Short mmCIF file of N, CA and C in Angstrom, two decimals:
data_model
loop_
_atom_site.label_atom_id
_atom_site.label_comp_id
_atom_site.label_asym_id
_atom_site.label_seq_id
_atom_site.Cartn_x
_atom_site.Cartn_y
_atom_site.Cartn_z
N MET A 1 0.89 -1.18 -0.03
CA MET A 1 -0.09 -0.15 0.00
C MET A 1 0.94 1.05 -0.06
N ALA A 2 0.27 2.19 -0.75
CA ALA A 2 1.36 3.51 -0.73
C ALA A 2 1.19 4.39 0.41
N ASN A 3 2.27 5.03 0.50
CA ASN A 3 2.30 5.77 1.85
C ASN A 3 1.17 6.91 1.75
N THR A 4 1.22 7.74 2.92
CA THR A 4 0.10 8.68 3.02
C THR A 4 0.70 9.93 2.34
N GLN A 5 1.90 10.33 2.28
CA GLN A 5 2.48 11.35 1.44
C GLN A 5 2.06 11.07 0.05
N LYS A 6 2.41 10.00 -0.66
CA LYS A 6 2.38 9.66 -2.02
C LYS A 6 0.55 9.79 -2.25
N GLN A 7 -0.10 9.16 -1.31
CA GLN A 7 -1.64 9.39 -1.57
C GLN A 7 -2.06 10.75 -1.60
N ALA A 8 -1.51 11.86 -0.82
CA ALA A 8 -1.89 13.08 -0.49
C ALA A 8 -1.44 14.19 -1.93
N TYR A 9 -0.10 13.52 -2.31
CA TYR A 9 0.21 14.11 -3.52
C TYR A 9 -0.35 13.80 -4.86
N VAL A 10 -0.92 12.58 -4.91
CA VAL A 10 -1.82 12.12 -5.98
C VAL A 10 -3.26 13.06 -5.77
N ALA A 11 -3.76 12.93 -4.71
CA ALA A 11 -4.92 13.59 -4.30
C ALA A 11 -5.04 15.26 -4.64
N ASP A 12 -3.71 15.84 -4.38
CA ASP A 12 -3.47 17.14 -4.33
C ASP A 12 -3.41 17.35 -6.00
N LEU A 13 -2.78 16.49 -6.72
CA LEU A 13 -2.52 16.63 -8.00
C LEU A 13 -3.84 16.52 -9.24
N LEU A 14 -4.71 15.49 -8.60
CA LEU A 14 -5.92 15.32 -9.07
C LEU A 14 -6.79 16.53 -9.05
N ALA A 15 -6.79 17.18 -7.82
CA ALA A 15 -7.69 18.32 -7.64
C ALA A 15 -7.27 19.44 -8.54
N GLN A 16 -5.88 19.55 -8.69
CA GLN A 16 -5.39 20.56 -9.79
C GLN A 16 -5.76 20.27 -11.19
N LEU A 17 -5.69 19.16 -11.66
CA LEU A 17 -5.90 18.60 -12.73
C LEU A 17 -7.42 19.10 -13.13
N GLN A 18 -8.33 18.76 -12.04
CA GLN A 18 -9.89 18.94 -12.46
C GLN A 18 -9.96 20.63 -12.57
N GLU A 19 -9.21 21.38 -11.95
CA GLU A 19 -9.28 22.94 -12.00
C GLU A 19 -8.83 23.65 -13.26
N ASN A 20 -7.80 22.77 -13.61
CA ASN A 20 -6.96 23.17 -14.55
C ASN A 20 -7.16 22.76 -15.92
N PRO A 21 -7.79 22.93 -17.24
CA PRO A 21 -7.87 22.07 -18.30
C PRO A 21 -6.76 21.95 -19.08
N HIS A 22 -5.89 22.66 -19.04
CA HIS A 22 -4.52 22.69 -20.00
C HIS A 22 -3.25 22.66 -19.08
N LEU A 23 -2.20 21.95 -19.74
CA LEU A 23 -1.27 21.48 -19.05
C LEU A 23 0.28 21.38 -19.93
N VAL A 24 1.39 21.68 -19.34
CA VAL A 24 2.50 21.73 -20.05
C VAL A 24 3.56 20.98 -19.18
N VAL A 25 4.23 20.18 -19.60
CA VAL A 25 5.32 19.39 -18.95
C VAL A 25 6.58 19.80 -19.35
N VAL A 26 7.66 20.43 -18.73
CA VAL A 26 8.78 20.89 -19.20
C VAL A 26 9.93 20.26 -18.33
N GLY A 27 10.96 19.87 -19.29
CA GLY A 27 12.13 19.33 -18.56
C GLY A 27 13.18 20.54 -18.35
N PHE A 28 13.71 20.26 -17.08
CA PHE A 28 14.84 20.99 -16.55
C PHE A 28 16.01 20.06 -16.00
N THR A 29 17.04 20.10 -16.95
CA THR A 29 18.04 19.32 -16.53
C THR A 29 19.20 20.20 -15.74
N THR A 30 19.36 21.23 -16.14
CA THR A 30 20.38 21.99 -15.36
C THR A 30 20.17 23.25 -15.01
N THR A 31 18.62 23.55 -14.80
CA THR A 31 18.23 24.52 -14.42
C THR A 31 18.11 24.60 -12.71
N SER A 32 18.62 25.72 -12.06
CA SER A 32 18.63 25.64 -10.71
C SER A 32 17.46 26.06 -9.82
N HIS A 33 17.39 25.81 -8.75
CA HIS A 33 16.09 26.14 -7.94
C HIS A 33 15.94 27.61 -8.07
N ARG A 34 16.95 28.52 -7.92
CA ARG A 34 16.65 29.73 -7.97
C ARG A 34 15.90 30.10 -9.47
N LYS A 35 16.37 29.69 -10.60
CA LYS A 35 15.82 30.03 -12.15
C LYS A 35 14.49 29.55 -12.20
N LEU A 36 14.08 28.50 -11.29
CA LEU A 36 12.62 27.89 -11.32
C LEU A 36 11.82 29.11 -10.68
N GLU A 37 12.34 29.46 -9.56
CA GLU A 37 11.77 30.56 -8.58
C GLU A 37 11.40 31.84 -9.38
N ASP A 38 12.54 32.17 -10.40
CA ASP A 38 12.22 33.20 -11.10
C ASP A 38 11.43 33.18 -12.17
N LEU A 39 11.21 31.97 -12.71
CA LEU A 39 10.06 31.40 -13.56
C LEU A 39 8.66 31.67 -13.01
N ARG A 40 8.59 31.17 -11.82
CA ARG A 40 7.21 31.36 -11.10
C ARG A 40 7.03 32.75 -10.86
N SER A 41 7.90 33.85 -10.42
CA SER A 41 7.74 34.99 -10.56
C SER A 41 7.02 35.61 -11.56
N LYS A 42 7.98 35.25 -12.91
CA LYS A 42 7.51 35.93 -14.10
C LYS A 42 6.26 35.28 -14.75
N LEU A 43 5.91 34.38 -14.33
CA LEU A 43 4.47 33.81 -14.47
C LEU A 43 3.40 34.57 -13.81
N ARG A 44 3.66 34.83 -12.63
CA ARG A 44 2.70 35.41 -11.74
C ARG A 44 2.58 37.04 -12.11
N ALA A 45 3.63 37.23 -12.79
CA ALA A 45 3.41 38.85 -13.23
C ALA A 45 2.95 38.86 -14.57
N SER A 46 2.73 37.66 -15.20
CA SER A 46 2.55 37.80 -16.66
C SER A 46 0.69 37.76 -16.96
N GLY A 47 -0.10 37.48 -15.62
CA GLY A 47 -1.40 37.52 -16.16
C GLY A 47 -2.04 37.39 -14.68
N GLU A 48 -3.38 37.49 -14.76
CA GLU A 48 -4.11 37.56 -13.21
C GLU A 48 -4.04 36.24 -12.48
N GLN A 49 -4.28 34.99 -13.36
CA GLN A 49 -4.34 33.81 -12.52
C GLN A 49 -2.93 32.97 -13.22
N ALA A 50 -1.90 33.12 -12.53
CA ALA A 50 -0.72 32.68 -12.82
C ALA A 50 -0.95 31.11 -12.63
N PRO A 51 -0.37 30.13 -13.51
CA PRO A 51 -0.62 28.87 -13.70
C PRO A 51 0.09 28.20 -12.45
N SER A 52 -0.23 26.97 -11.84
CA SER A 52 0.43 26.04 -10.86
C SER A 52 1.87 25.97 -11.64
N VAL A 53 2.74 25.89 -10.69
CA VAL A 53 4.17 25.28 -11.18
C VAL A 53 4.32 23.96 -10.30
N ILE A 54 4.47 22.96 -10.65
CA ILE A 54 4.79 21.90 -9.59
C ILE A 54 5.93 21.04 -10.13
N VAL A 55 7.10 20.65 -9.51
CA VAL A 55 8.14 19.75 -9.76
C VAL A 55 7.40 18.50 -9.53
N LEU A 56 7.53 17.74 -10.59
CA LEU A 56 6.85 16.52 -10.50
C LEU A 56 7.66 15.24 -10.02
N LYS A 57 6.48 14.37 -9.61
CA LYS A 57 7.14 12.98 -9.44
C LYS A 57 6.71 12.08 -10.56
N ASN A 58 7.48 11.83 -11.34
CA ASN A 58 6.73 11.24 -12.79
C ASN A 58 5.79 10.12 -12.56
N SER A 59 6.10 9.11 -11.74
CA SER A 59 5.39 8.11 -11.79
C SER A 59 3.94 8.19 -11.04
N LEU A 60 3.95 9.16 -10.01
CA LEU A 60 2.67 9.69 -9.22
C LEU A 60 1.77 10.54 -10.34
N PHE A 61 2.57 11.40 -11.14
CA PHE A 61 1.73 12.22 -11.98
C PHE A 61 1.10 11.18 -13.08
N LYS A 62 1.73 10.15 -13.36
CA LYS A 62 1.13 9.27 -14.25
C LYS A 62 -0.01 8.56 -13.88
N ILE A 63 0.04 8.42 -12.55
CA ILE A 63 -1.31 7.70 -12.08
C ILE A 63 -2.25 8.66 -11.94
N ALA A 64 -1.94 9.78 -11.38
CA ALA A 64 -2.98 10.90 -11.23
C ALA A 64 -3.63 11.05 -12.62
N PHE A 65 -2.82 11.35 -13.72
CA PHE A 65 -3.45 11.56 -14.89
C PHE A 65 -4.25 10.74 -15.39
N ALA A 66 -3.67 9.38 -15.54
CA ALA A 66 -4.43 8.08 -16.05
C ALA A 66 -5.92 8.21 -15.48
N TYR A 67 -5.76 8.24 -13.84
CA TYR A 67 -7.17 8.20 -12.97
C TYR A 67 -8.00 9.55 -13.87
N HIS A 68 -7.40 10.58 -13.84
CA HIS A 68 -8.24 11.88 -14.17
C HIS A 68 -8.83 11.80 -15.66
N ASN A 69 -8.08 11.22 -16.51
CA ASN A 69 -8.29 10.96 -18.00
C ASN A 69 -9.57 9.93 -17.96
N ASN A 70 -9.52 8.81 -17.10
CA ASN A 70 -10.46 7.81 -17.43
C ASN A 70 -11.85 8.32 -16.91
N LYS A 71 -11.74 9.33 -15.87
CA LYS A 71 -12.97 10.10 -15.27
C LYS A 71 -13.61 10.90 -16.22
N ALA A 72 -12.64 11.90 -16.74
CA ALA A 72 -13.08 13.07 -17.52
C ALA A 72 -13.19 12.79 -18.87
N HIS A 73 -12.66 11.69 -19.55
CA HIS A 73 -12.56 11.44 -20.87
C HIS A 73 -12.02 12.63 -21.72
N LEU A 74 -10.90 13.16 -21.37
CA LEU A 74 -10.39 14.42 -22.02
C LEU A 74 -9.80 13.97 -23.32
N ILE A 75 -9.01 12.76 -23.30
CA ILE A 75 -8.33 12.26 -24.76
C ILE A 75 -8.45 10.85 -24.89
N ALA A 76 -8.32 10.28 -25.83
CA ALA A 76 -8.23 8.90 -26.22
C ALA A 76 -7.41 8.31 -25.48
N ASP A 77 -7.02 6.86 -25.24
CA ASP A 77 -6.16 6.10 -24.44
C ASP A 77 -4.57 6.19 -25.28
N ASP A 78 -4.67 6.32 -26.36
CA ASP A 78 -3.41 6.34 -27.42
C ASP A 78 -2.85 7.82 -26.90
N GLN A 79 -3.60 8.65 -27.03
CA GLN A 79 -3.14 10.09 -26.73
C GLN A 79 -2.76 10.31 -25.30
N SER A 80 -3.33 9.51 -24.33
CA SER A 80 -2.83 9.49 -22.82
C SER A 80 -1.61 8.92 -22.74
N GLU A 81 -1.40 7.83 -23.41
CA GLU A 81 -0.16 6.92 -23.31
C GLU A 81 0.98 7.75 -23.89
N LEU A 82 0.63 8.65 -24.93
CA LEU A 82 1.93 9.23 -25.63
C LEU A 82 2.04 10.64 -24.59
N LEU A 83 1.22 11.10 -23.99
CA LEU A 83 1.52 12.10 -23.04
C LEU A 83 2.31 11.52 -22.10
N GLN A 84 1.87 10.69 -21.49
CA GLN A 84 2.43 9.77 -20.19
C GLN A 84 3.81 9.37 -20.75
N SER A 85 3.92 9.16 -21.91
CA SER A 85 5.58 8.44 -22.25
C SER A 85 6.34 9.68 -22.30
N ASN A 86 5.95 10.72 -22.37
CA ASN A 86 6.92 12.15 -22.50
C ASN A 86 7.14 12.72 -21.23
N VAL A 87 6.59 12.19 -20.33
CA VAL A 87 7.02 12.68 -18.83
C VAL A 87 8.14 11.69 -18.42
N LYS A 88 9.26 12.49 -18.28
CA LYS A 88 10.38 11.41 -17.86
C LYS A 88 11.50 12.56 -17.45
N GLY A 89 12.42 11.88 -16.55
CA GLY A 89 13.52 12.96 -16.22
C GLY A 89 12.93 13.90 -15.32
N GLN A 90 13.81 14.95 -15.03
CA GLN A 90 13.38 15.91 -14.24
C GLN A 90 12.43 16.68 -14.91
N SER A 91 11.25 17.07 -14.37
CA SER A 91 10.12 17.70 -14.96
C SER A 91 9.16 18.55 -14.03
N VAL A 92 9.04 19.76 -14.99
CA VAL A 92 8.04 20.55 -13.99
C VAL A 92 6.83 20.68 -14.71
N LEU A 93 5.46 20.69 -14.02
CA LEU A 93 4.40 20.70 -14.53
C LEU A 93 3.67 22.17 -14.56
N LEU A 94 3.12 22.45 -15.62
CA LEU A 94 2.25 23.96 -15.57
C LEU A 94 0.88 23.45 -15.80
N LEU A 95 0.18 23.90 -14.85
CA LEU A 95 -1.29 23.73 -14.83
C LEU A 95 -1.80 24.94 -15.25
N MET A 96 -2.49 25.08 -16.41
CA MET A 96 -3.22 26.55 -16.87
C MET A 96 -4.73 26.53 -17.20
N ASN A 97 -5.18 27.85 -16.77
CA ASN A 97 -6.60 27.99 -17.11
C ASN A 97 -6.76 28.30 -18.69
N ASP A 98 -7.46 29.02 -18.90
CA ASP A 98 -7.76 29.71 -20.24
C ASP A 98 -6.91 30.60 -20.93
N GLU A 99 -6.12 31.21 -19.82
CA GLU A 99 -5.09 32.05 -20.34
C GLU A 99 -3.80 31.50 -20.56
N TRP A 100 -3.83 30.28 -21.53
CA TRP A 100 -2.58 29.61 -21.62
C TRP A 100 -1.87 30.18 -22.56
N MET A 101 -2.14 30.83 -23.37
CA MET A 101 -1.26 31.66 -24.41
C MET A 101 -0.39 32.67 -23.86
N THR A 102 -0.79 33.26 -22.80
CA THR A 102 0.22 34.19 -22.27
C THR A 102 1.43 33.35 -21.57
N THR A 103 1.03 32.33 -20.77
CA THR A 103 1.89 31.41 -20.00
C THR A 103 2.85 30.90 -20.86
N LEU A 104 2.49 30.41 -22.28
CA LEU A 104 3.29 29.68 -22.98
C LEU A 104 4.19 30.79 -23.62
N LYS A 105 3.84 31.80 -23.80
CA LYS A 105 4.85 32.77 -24.29
C LYS A 105 6.00 33.27 -23.38
N THR A 106 5.54 33.28 -22.08
CA THR A 106 6.44 33.65 -20.94
C THR A 106 7.38 32.43 -20.89
N LEU A 107 6.88 31.37 -20.89
CA LEU A 107 7.69 30.03 -20.97
C LEU A 107 8.57 30.15 -21.84
N LYS A 108 8.03 30.34 -23.07
CA LYS A 108 8.94 30.51 -24.30
C LYS A 108 10.27 31.33 -24.01
N ASP A 109 10.00 32.64 -23.60
CA ASP A 109 10.88 33.47 -23.50
C ASP A 109 11.88 33.17 -22.64
N PHE A 110 11.56 32.41 -21.44
CA PHE A 110 12.24 31.83 -20.40
C PHE A 110 13.22 30.72 -20.99
N ALA A 111 12.85 29.91 -21.66
CA ALA A 111 13.70 29.00 -22.33
C ALA A 111 14.52 29.21 -23.18
N LYS A 112 14.26 30.43 -23.88
CA LYS A 112 15.59 30.96 -24.68
C LYS A 112 16.64 31.00 -24.08
N ASP A 113 16.58 31.44 -22.77
CA ASP A 113 17.87 32.08 -22.18
C ASP A 113 18.33 30.87 -21.15
N GLU A 114 17.60 29.86 -20.80
CA GLU A 114 17.84 28.82 -20.06
C GLU A 114 18.33 27.58 -20.66
N GLU A 115 19.46 27.24 -20.59
CA GLU A 115 19.73 25.96 -21.34
C GLU A 115 19.84 24.74 -20.49
N GLY A 116 19.07 23.97 -21.16
CA GLY A 116 18.68 22.62 -20.48
C GLY A 116 17.05 22.65 -19.99
N PHE A 117 16.59 23.53 -20.30
CA PHE A 117 14.98 23.72 -20.30
C PHE A 117 14.36 23.41 -21.46
N GLU A 118 13.59 22.42 -21.64
CA GLU A 118 12.78 22.00 -22.83
C GLU A 118 11.52 21.70 -22.75
N PHE A 119 10.64 21.84 -23.65
CA PHE A 119 9.37 21.46 -23.60
C PHE A 119 9.15 20.20 -24.08
N ARG A 120 8.51 19.42 -23.17
CA ARG A 120 8.42 17.70 -23.23
C ARG A 120 7.06 17.66 -24.07
N VAL A 121 5.90 17.90 -23.27
CA VAL A 121 4.61 17.79 -23.90
C VAL A 121 3.57 18.47 -23.31
N GLY A 122 2.51 18.60 -23.96
CA GLY A 122 1.41 19.44 -23.36
C GLY A 122 -0.08 19.03 -23.82
N LEU A 123 -0.93 19.41 -23.03
CA LEU A 123 -2.30 19.24 -23.55
C LEU A 123 -3.03 20.51 -23.26
N ILE A 124 -3.37 20.92 -24.62
CA ILE A 124 -4.02 22.09 -24.60
C ILE A 124 -5.21 22.04 -25.53
N ASP A 125 -6.32 22.49 -25.10
CA ASP A 125 -7.68 22.34 -25.82
C ASP A 125 -8.25 20.97 -26.15
N GLY A 126 -7.69 19.96 -25.43
CA GLY A 126 -8.14 18.55 -25.66
C GLY A 126 -7.09 17.81 -26.52
N ASN A 127 -5.99 18.55 -27.19
CA ASN A 127 -4.85 17.97 -27.90
C ASN A 127 -3.75 17.97 -27.45
N VAL A 128 -2.84 16.60 -27.56
CA VAL A 128 -1.78 16.27 -26.96
C VAL A 128 -0.67 17.01 -28.16
N TYR A 129 0.32 17.86 -27.49
CA TYR A 129 1.23 18.26 -28.40
C TYR A 129 2.73 17.83 -27.93
N GLU A 130 3.46 17.33 -28.66
CA GLU A 130 4.96 16.73 -28.18
C GLU A 130 5.83 18.28 -28.34
N ASP A 131 6.98 18.17 -28.06
CA ASP A 131 7.85 19.35 -27.92
C ASP A 131 7.81 20.20 -28.90
N ALA A 132 7.91 19.87 -30.05
CA ALA A 132 8.08 20.89 -31.41
C ALA A 132 6.64 21.63 -31.62
N GLY A 133 5.71 20.77 -31.37
CA GLY A 133 4.46 21.46 -31.54
C GLY A 133 4.10 22.47 -30.50
N LEU A 134 4.63 22.52 -29.32
CA LEU A 134 4.15 23.54 -28.41
C LEU A 134 4.77 24.91 -28.93
#
């Protein structure tokens, strides 16, 4: 049986997935904690409702997303598997509301200057986009 911290993490992630219909997973191999905090502050400054920025535990995210997708029927199973297969390594999850365009622009500008920061996969408007598509 999973420990209570893992259960709480999955439950919190599920609640946030239900509130935010759009998500982006970004890899950060050489990005420091300070740089991630800079990103958070830039995202807060970019719009009224700043996206949630969560450093992922990949396996727990996959469990939460699979459960959420089965309940909400967001995307087909093959698309869900594609999304989950791209969640690997050190990852940050951005959960966004309908103001996702501003968030992606801010994220793109941040990624230009930050080496090792890369788009992995996203779910926007019910479509799964791999790195280049974002």
